[in-house]
Amino acid sequence: GGGESSKVQPCVGKHWRINFSRVEKKGDINWTWQPQIVWDPERKRFGGFVNMHLPDAWGYVVFGDEEGSAKNTRNDNGKLQEEEALSSSSSSKRHNNSHNIHRDPTWPKRLAAMNIYYAQQYYYNSKNDGNKYYASNVEQLIPFLEKSIVTPFDIKILSNEEEEESHFVATISDTLDTTVVTITDDRLVTVESKQPPLSEK
């Protein structure tokens, strides 16, 4: 294992993707705390799957402080500001206040990345010519994508159709922020913040 510095520690305002599953009666009953809903390119819609190993369908755990706030903001007196208090409000009030709902700012790009992933898997497995390979551009995947999810983004796909074992890497970005999401054929999702180049003096 790595040293202490390599461990990811929870801290106020941060979130983790996580899932919990309970299996009973030798698998006849199988439930999770978060619905396992993902893109189905064959049906061209989102659907539920009995599979807790779908990280894009996992829920979010948001870490708060002792007061239940997900924001680590204190005023000059050291008192917690109440704008993001999660536990101080009643359950019904909490559900009615949209400012208490955690929003992952990278989610739209992550969703587009997973849309590409599922479309690529379907494209790869539907090849009937004996040659299995991934699409090299978004246009080839259009019949298997939810256009409203991918259209806002600049998507680049690199694939090696000509080689014996096909792989792909897709990059999702836009001009609104510096976040770039990458997904590979083995389902690895990477989120990076690409800083714009410094201007020359």
mmCIF file of C-alpha atoms in Angstrom:
data_model
loop_
_atom_site.group_PDB
_atom_site.id
_atom_site.type_symbol
_atom_site.label_atom_id
_atom_site.label_comp_id
_atom_site.label_asym_id
_atom_site.label_seq_id
_atom_site.Cartn_x
_atom_site.Cartn_y
_atom_site.Cartn_z
ATOM 1 C CA GLY A 1 0.000 0.000 0.000
ATOM 2 C CA GLY A 2 0.935 3.628 -0.357
ATOM 3 C CA GLY A 3 1.998 6.025 2.301
ATOM 4 C CA GLU A 4 -0.321 8.212 4.351
ATOM 5 C CA SER A 5 -0.301 10.918 1.659
ATOM 6 C CA SER A 6 -1.786 8.525 -0.923
ATOM 7 C CA LYS A 7 -4.928 7.822 1.143
ATOM 8 C CA VAL A 8 -8.054 9.726 0.189
ATOM 9 C CA GLN A 9 -9.612 11.225 3.299
ATOM 10 C CA PRO A 10 -13.214 12.431 3.526
ATOM 11 C CA CYS A 11 -13.562 16.142 4.223
ATOM 12 C CA VAL A 12 -16.439 18.598 4.492
ATOM 13 C CA GLY A 13 -18.084 19.354 1.161
ATOM 14 C CA LYS A 14 -16.441 16.484 -0.722
ATOM 15 C CA HIS A 15 -18.414 13.642 -2.218
ATOM 16 C CA TRP A 16 -17.770 9.996 -3.014
ATOM 17 C CA ARG A 17 -19.659 7.707 -5.351
ATOM 18 C CA ILE A 18 -20.743 4.618 -3.435
ATOM 19 C CA ASN A 19 -23.211 1.772 -3.581
ATOM 20 C CA PHE A 20 -24.689 -0.663 -1.108
ATOM 21 C CA SER A 21 -26.407 -3.915 -1.982
ATOM 22 C CA ARG A 22 -28.352 -6.505 -0.038
ATOM 23 C CA VAL A 23 -28.818 -9.978 -1.449
ATOM 24 C CA GLU A 24 -31.256 -12.411 0.156
ATOM 25 C CA LYS A 25 -32.659 -15.874 -0.552
ATOM 26 C CA LYS A 26 -29.650 -17.017 -2.587
ATOM 27 C CA GLY A 27 -29.932 -14.082 -4.988
ATOM 28 C CA ASP A 28 -33.713 -14.150 -5.492
ATOM 29 C CA ILE A 29 -33.928 -10.780 -3.729
ATOM 30 C CA ASN A 30 -31.307 -8.215 -4.653
ATOM 31 C CA TRP A 31 -31.689 -4.521 -3.923
ATOM 32 C CA THR A 32 -29.493 -1.459 -3.772
ATOM 33 C CA TRP A 33 -30.010 1.910 -2.084
ATOM 34 C CA GLN A 34 -29.619 3.706 -5.430
ATOM 35 C CA PRO A 35 -31.553 2.623 -8.553
ATOM 36 C CA GLN A 36 -29.181 1.004 -11.072
ATOM 37 C CA ILE A 37 -30.313 3.005 -14.105
ATOM 38 C CA VAL A 38 -27.969 3.330 -17.080
ATOM 39 C CA TRP A 39 -28.146 3.970 -20.835
ATOM 40 C CA ASP A 40 -29.339 1.046 -22.955
ATOM 41 C CA PRO A 41 -28.202 1.679 -26.569
ATOM 42 C CA GLU A 42 -30.211 -1.234 -27.965
ATOM 43 C CA ARG A 43 -33.496 0.164 -26.625
ATOM 44 C CA LYS A 44 -32.310 3.772 -26.994
ATOM 45 C CA ARG A 45 -33.429 4.686 -23.485
ATOM 46 C CA PHE A 46 -32.325 4.502 -19.881
ATOM 47 C CA GLY A 47 -33.198 1.304 -18.068
ATOM 48 C CA GLY A 48 -32.717 -0.442 -14.775
ATOM 49 C CA PHE A 49 -30.344 -3.370 -14.407
ATOM 50 C CA VAL A 50 -29.820 -5.838 -11.574
ATOM 51 C CA ASN A 51 -26.104 -5.147 -11.366
ATOM 52 C CA MET A 52 -24.479 -3.171 -8.573
ATOM 53 C CA HIS A 53 -21.184 -3.095 -10.480
ATOM 54 C CA LEU A 54 -22.199 -0.075 -12.561
ATOM 55 C CA PRO A 55 -20.321 2.871 -10.984
ATOM 56 C CA ASP A 56 -22.120 5.413 -13.174
ATOM 57 C CA ALA A 57 -25.359 4.383 -11.429
ATOM 58 C CA TRP A 58 -24.030 4.668 -7.885
ATOM 59 C CA GLY A 59 -25.291 7.312 -5.514
ATOM 60 C CA TYR A 60 -23.379 10.129 -3.850
ATOM 61 C CA VAL A 61 -22.331 10.398 -0.237
ATOM 62 C CA VAL A 62 -21.640 14.031 0.667
ATOM 63 C CA PHE A 63 -19.518 14.658 3.747
ATOM 64 C CA GLY A 64 -20.690 17.256 6.244
ATOM 65 C CA ASP A 65 -19.433 18.642 9.532
ATOM 66 C CA GLU A 66 -20.819 18.141 13.051
ATOM 67 C CA GLU A 67 -23.680 20.494 12.261
ATOM 68 C CA GLY A 68 -24.636 18.573 9.136
ATOM 69 C CA SER A 69 -23.394 21.231 6.747
ATOM 70 C CA ALA A 70 -21.757 20.172 3.495
ATOM 71 C CA LYS A 71 -20.060 23.551 3.211
ATOM 72 C CA ASN A 72 -17.104 24.355 5.392
ATOM 73 C CA THR A 73 -17.997 28.015 5.729
ATOM 74 C CA ARG A 74 -17.921 29.800 9.045
ATOM 75 C CA ASN A 75 -18.517 33.457 9.749
ATOM 76 C CA ASP A 76 -16.217 35.785 11.704
ATOM 77 C CA ASN A 77 -17.568 34.457 15.043
ATOM 78 C CA GLY A 78 -16.658 30.879 14.097
ATOM 79 C CA LYS A 79 -20.325 29.940 13.703
ATOM 80 C CA LEU A 80 -21.437 27.825 10.806
ATOM 81 C CA GLN A 81 -23.370 29.622 8.108
ATOM 82 C CA GLU A 82 -26.756 27.995 7.637
ATOM 83 C CA GLU A 83 -27.089 28.162 3.855
ATOM 84 C CA GLU A 84 -26.089 24.522 3.318
ATOM 85 C CA ALA A 85 -27.215 22.962 6.592
ATOM 86 C CA LEU A 86 -28.442 19.482 5.742
ATOM 87 C CA SER A 87 -29.400 18.076 9.106
ATOM 88 C CA SER A 88 -30.824 21.172 10.788
ATOM 89 C CA SER A 89 -33.868 21.254 8.530
ATOM 90 C CA SER A 90 -36.675 18.750 8.629
ATOM 91 C CA SER A 91 -36.780 16.010 6.029
ATOM 92 C CA SER A 92 -39.667 17.561 4.111
ATOM 93 C CA LYS A 93 -38.086 20.995 4.181
ATOM 94 C CA ARG A 94 -34.794 19.538 2.995
ATOM 95 C CA HIS A 95 -36.427 17.905 -0.025
ATOM 96 C CA ASN A 96 -38.179 21.152 -0.934
ATOM 97 C CA ASN A 97 -35.024 23.267 -0.815
ATOM 98 C CA SER A 98 -33.006 22.762 -3.976
ATOM 99 C CA HIS A 99 -29.980 24.522 -2.462
ATOM 100 C CA ASN A 100 -29.543 21.529 -0.130
ATOM 101 C CA ILE A 101 -29.246 19.053 -3.000
ATOM 102 C CA HIS A 102 -25.716 18.078 -3.901
ATOM 103 C CA ARG A 103 -24.845 18.658 -7.555
ATOM 104 C CA ASP A 104 -21.751 17.102 -9.106
ATOM 105 C CA PRO A 105 -20.501 19.747 -11.574
ATOM 106 C CA THR A 106 -18.759 17.050 -13.622
ATOM 107 C CA TRP A 107 -21.900 14.913 -13.956
ATOM 108 C CA PRO A 108 -23.067 16.120 -17.426
ATOM 109 C CA LYS A 109 -19.684 15.225 -18.950
ATOM 110 C CA ARG A 110 -19.511 11.957 -17.016
ATOM 111 C CA LEU A 111 -22.986 11.086 -18.282
ATOM 112 C CA ALA A 112 -21.898 11.851 -21.855
ATOM 113 C CA ALA A 113 -18.806 9.680 -21.348
ATOM 114 C CA MET A 114 -20.895 6.747 -20.161
ATOM 115 C CA ASN A 115 -23.307 7.273 -23.057
ATOM 116 C CA ILE A 116 -20.327 6.920 -25.402
ATOM 117 C CA TYR A 117 -19.105 3.849 -23.496
ATOM 118 C CA TYR A 118 -22.412 1.966 -23.744
ATOM 119 C CA ALA A 119 -22.824 2.949 -27.415
ATOM 120 C CA GLN A 120 -19.282 1.761 -28.150
ATOM 121 C CA GLN A 121 -19.894 -1.596 -26.458
ATOM 122 C CA TYR A 122 -23.077 -2.083 -28.454
ATOM 123 C CA TYR A 123 -21.356 -1.020 -31.691
ATOM 124 C CA TYR A 124 -18.463 -3.420 -31.012
ATOM 125 C CA ASN A 125 -20.718 -6.385 -30.174
ATOM 126 C CA SER A 126 -23.105 -5.805 -33.082
ATOM 127 C CA LYS A 127 -20.441 -6.172 -35.788
ATOM 128 C CA ASN A 128 -21.465 -9.086 -38.021
ATOM 129 C CA ASP A 129 -18.538 -9.061 -40.425
ATOM 130 C CA GLY A 130 -16.291 -11.105 -38.140
ATOM 131 C CA ASN A 131 -14.170 -8.065 -37.297
ATOM 132 C CA LYS A 132 -14.850 -6.628 -33.853
ATOM 133 C CA TYR A 133 -13.767 -3.017 -33.504
ATOM 134 C CA TYR A 134 -14.875 0.226 -31.881
ATOM 135 C CA ALA A 135 -16.145 3.307 -33.686
ATOM 136 C CA SER A 136 -13.542 5.938 -34.514
ATOM 137 C CA ASN A 137 -15.940 8.917 -34.444
ATOM 138 C CA VAL A 138 -19.205 10.044 -32.867
ATOM 139 C CA GLU A 139 -21.067 9.940 -36.187
ATOM 140 C CA GLN A 140 -20.763 6.131 -36.257
ATOM 141 C CA LEU A 141 -22.384 5.978 -32.816
ATOM 142 C CA ILE A 142 -25.295 8.385 -33.423
ATOM 143 C CA PRO A 143 -27.905 5.588 -33.764
ATOM 144 C CA PHE A 144 -26.943 4.325 -30.283
ATOM 145 C CA LEU A 145 -26.600 7.628 -28.396
ATOM 146 C CA GLU A 146 -28.959 9.964 -26.563
ATOM 147 C CA LYS A 147 -28.230 13.073 -28.628
ATOM 148 C CA SER A 148 -29.370 15.555 -25.982
ATOM 149 C CA ILE A 149 -26.688 14.198 -23.622
ATOM 150 C CA VAL A 150 -23.736 14.289 -26.023
ATOM 151 C CA THR A 151 -24.598 17.273 -28.263
ATOM 152 C CA PRO A 152 -23.434 20.016 -25.832
ATOM 153 C CA PHE A 153 -19.891 18.634 -25.812
ATOM 154 C CA ASP A 154 -16.856 18.334 -28.024
ATOM 155 C CA ILE A 155 -16.203 14.587 -28.214
ATOM 156 C CA LYS A 156 -13.067 13.096 -29.700
ATOM 157 C CA ILE A 157 -12.614 9.356 -30.122
ATOM 158 C CA LEU A 158 -9.317 7.610 -30.748
ATOM 159 C CA SER A 159 -9.566 3.946 -31.734
ATOM 160 C CA ASN A 160 -7.320 1.380 -33.338
ATOM 161 C CA GLU A 161 -9.681 -0.324 -35.792
ATOM 162 C CA GLU A 162 -6.846 -1.732 -37.858
ATOM 163 C CA GLU A 163 -5.167 -3.688 -35.067
ATOM 164 C CA GLU A 164 -6.029 -7.205 -33.931
ATOM 165 C CA GLU A 165 -7.440 -6.145 -30.551
ATOM 166 C CA SER A 166 -9.549 -3.000 -30.699
ATOM 167 C CA HIS A 167 -9.478 -0.287 -28.011
ATOM 168 C CA PHE A 168 -10.805 3.245 -27.738
ATOM 169 C CA VAL A 169 -10.319 6.415 -25.727
ATOM 170 C CA ALA A 170 -13.003 9.114 -25.810
ATOM 171 C CA THR A 171 -12.471 12.653 -24.532
ATOM 172 C CA ILE A 172 -15.400 14.899 -23.566
ATOM 173 C CA SER A 173 -14.832 18.642 -23.181
ATOM 174 C CA ASP A 174 -16.474 21.990 -23.838
ATOM 175 C CA THR A 175 -15.690 25.686 -23.821
ATOM 176 C CA LEU A 176 -17.600 26.463 -20.609
ATOM 177 C CA ASP A 177 -14.978 25.151 -18.186
ATOM 178 C CA THR A 178 -11.623 23.408 -18.074
ATOM 179 C CA THR A 179 -12.886 19.989 -16.984
ATOM 180 C CA VAL A 180 -12.098 17.138 -19.372
ATOM 181 C CA VAL A 181 -13.602 13.679 -18.924
ATOM 182 C CA THR A 182 -11.964 10.669 -20.559
ATOM 183 C CA ILE A 183 -13.361 7.151 -20.890
ATOM 184 C CA THR A 184 -11.707 4.012 -22.234
ATOM 185 C CA ASP A 185 -12.996 0.693 -23.568
ATOM 186 C CA ASP A 186 -12.346 -0.891 -20.155
ATOM 187 C CA ARG A 187 -14.736 1.636 -18.570
ATOM 188 C CA LEU A 188 -12.063 3.724 -16.840
ATOM 189 C CA VAL A 189 -13.371 7.257 -16.331
ATOM 190 C CA THR A 190 -10.868 10.041 -15.618
ATOM 191 C CA VAL A 191 -11.807 13.610 -14.702
ATOM 192 C CA GLU A 192 -9.119 16.262 -15.055
ATOM 193 C CA SER A 193 -9.010 20.022 -14.973
ATOM 194 C CA LYS A 194 -6.979 21.264 -17.914
ATOM 195 C CA GLN A 195 -5.628 24.717 -17.164
ATOM 196 C CA PRO A 196 -5.561 27.070 -20.132
ATOM 197 C CA PRO A 197 -2.037 27.935 -21.311
ATOM 198 C CA LEU A 198 -0.515 31.084 -19.858
ATOM 199 C CA SER A 199 -0.305 33.946 -22.320
ATOM 200 C CA GLU A 200 3.157 34.855 -23.542
ATOM 201 C CA LYS A 201 4.600 38.108 -22.246
#
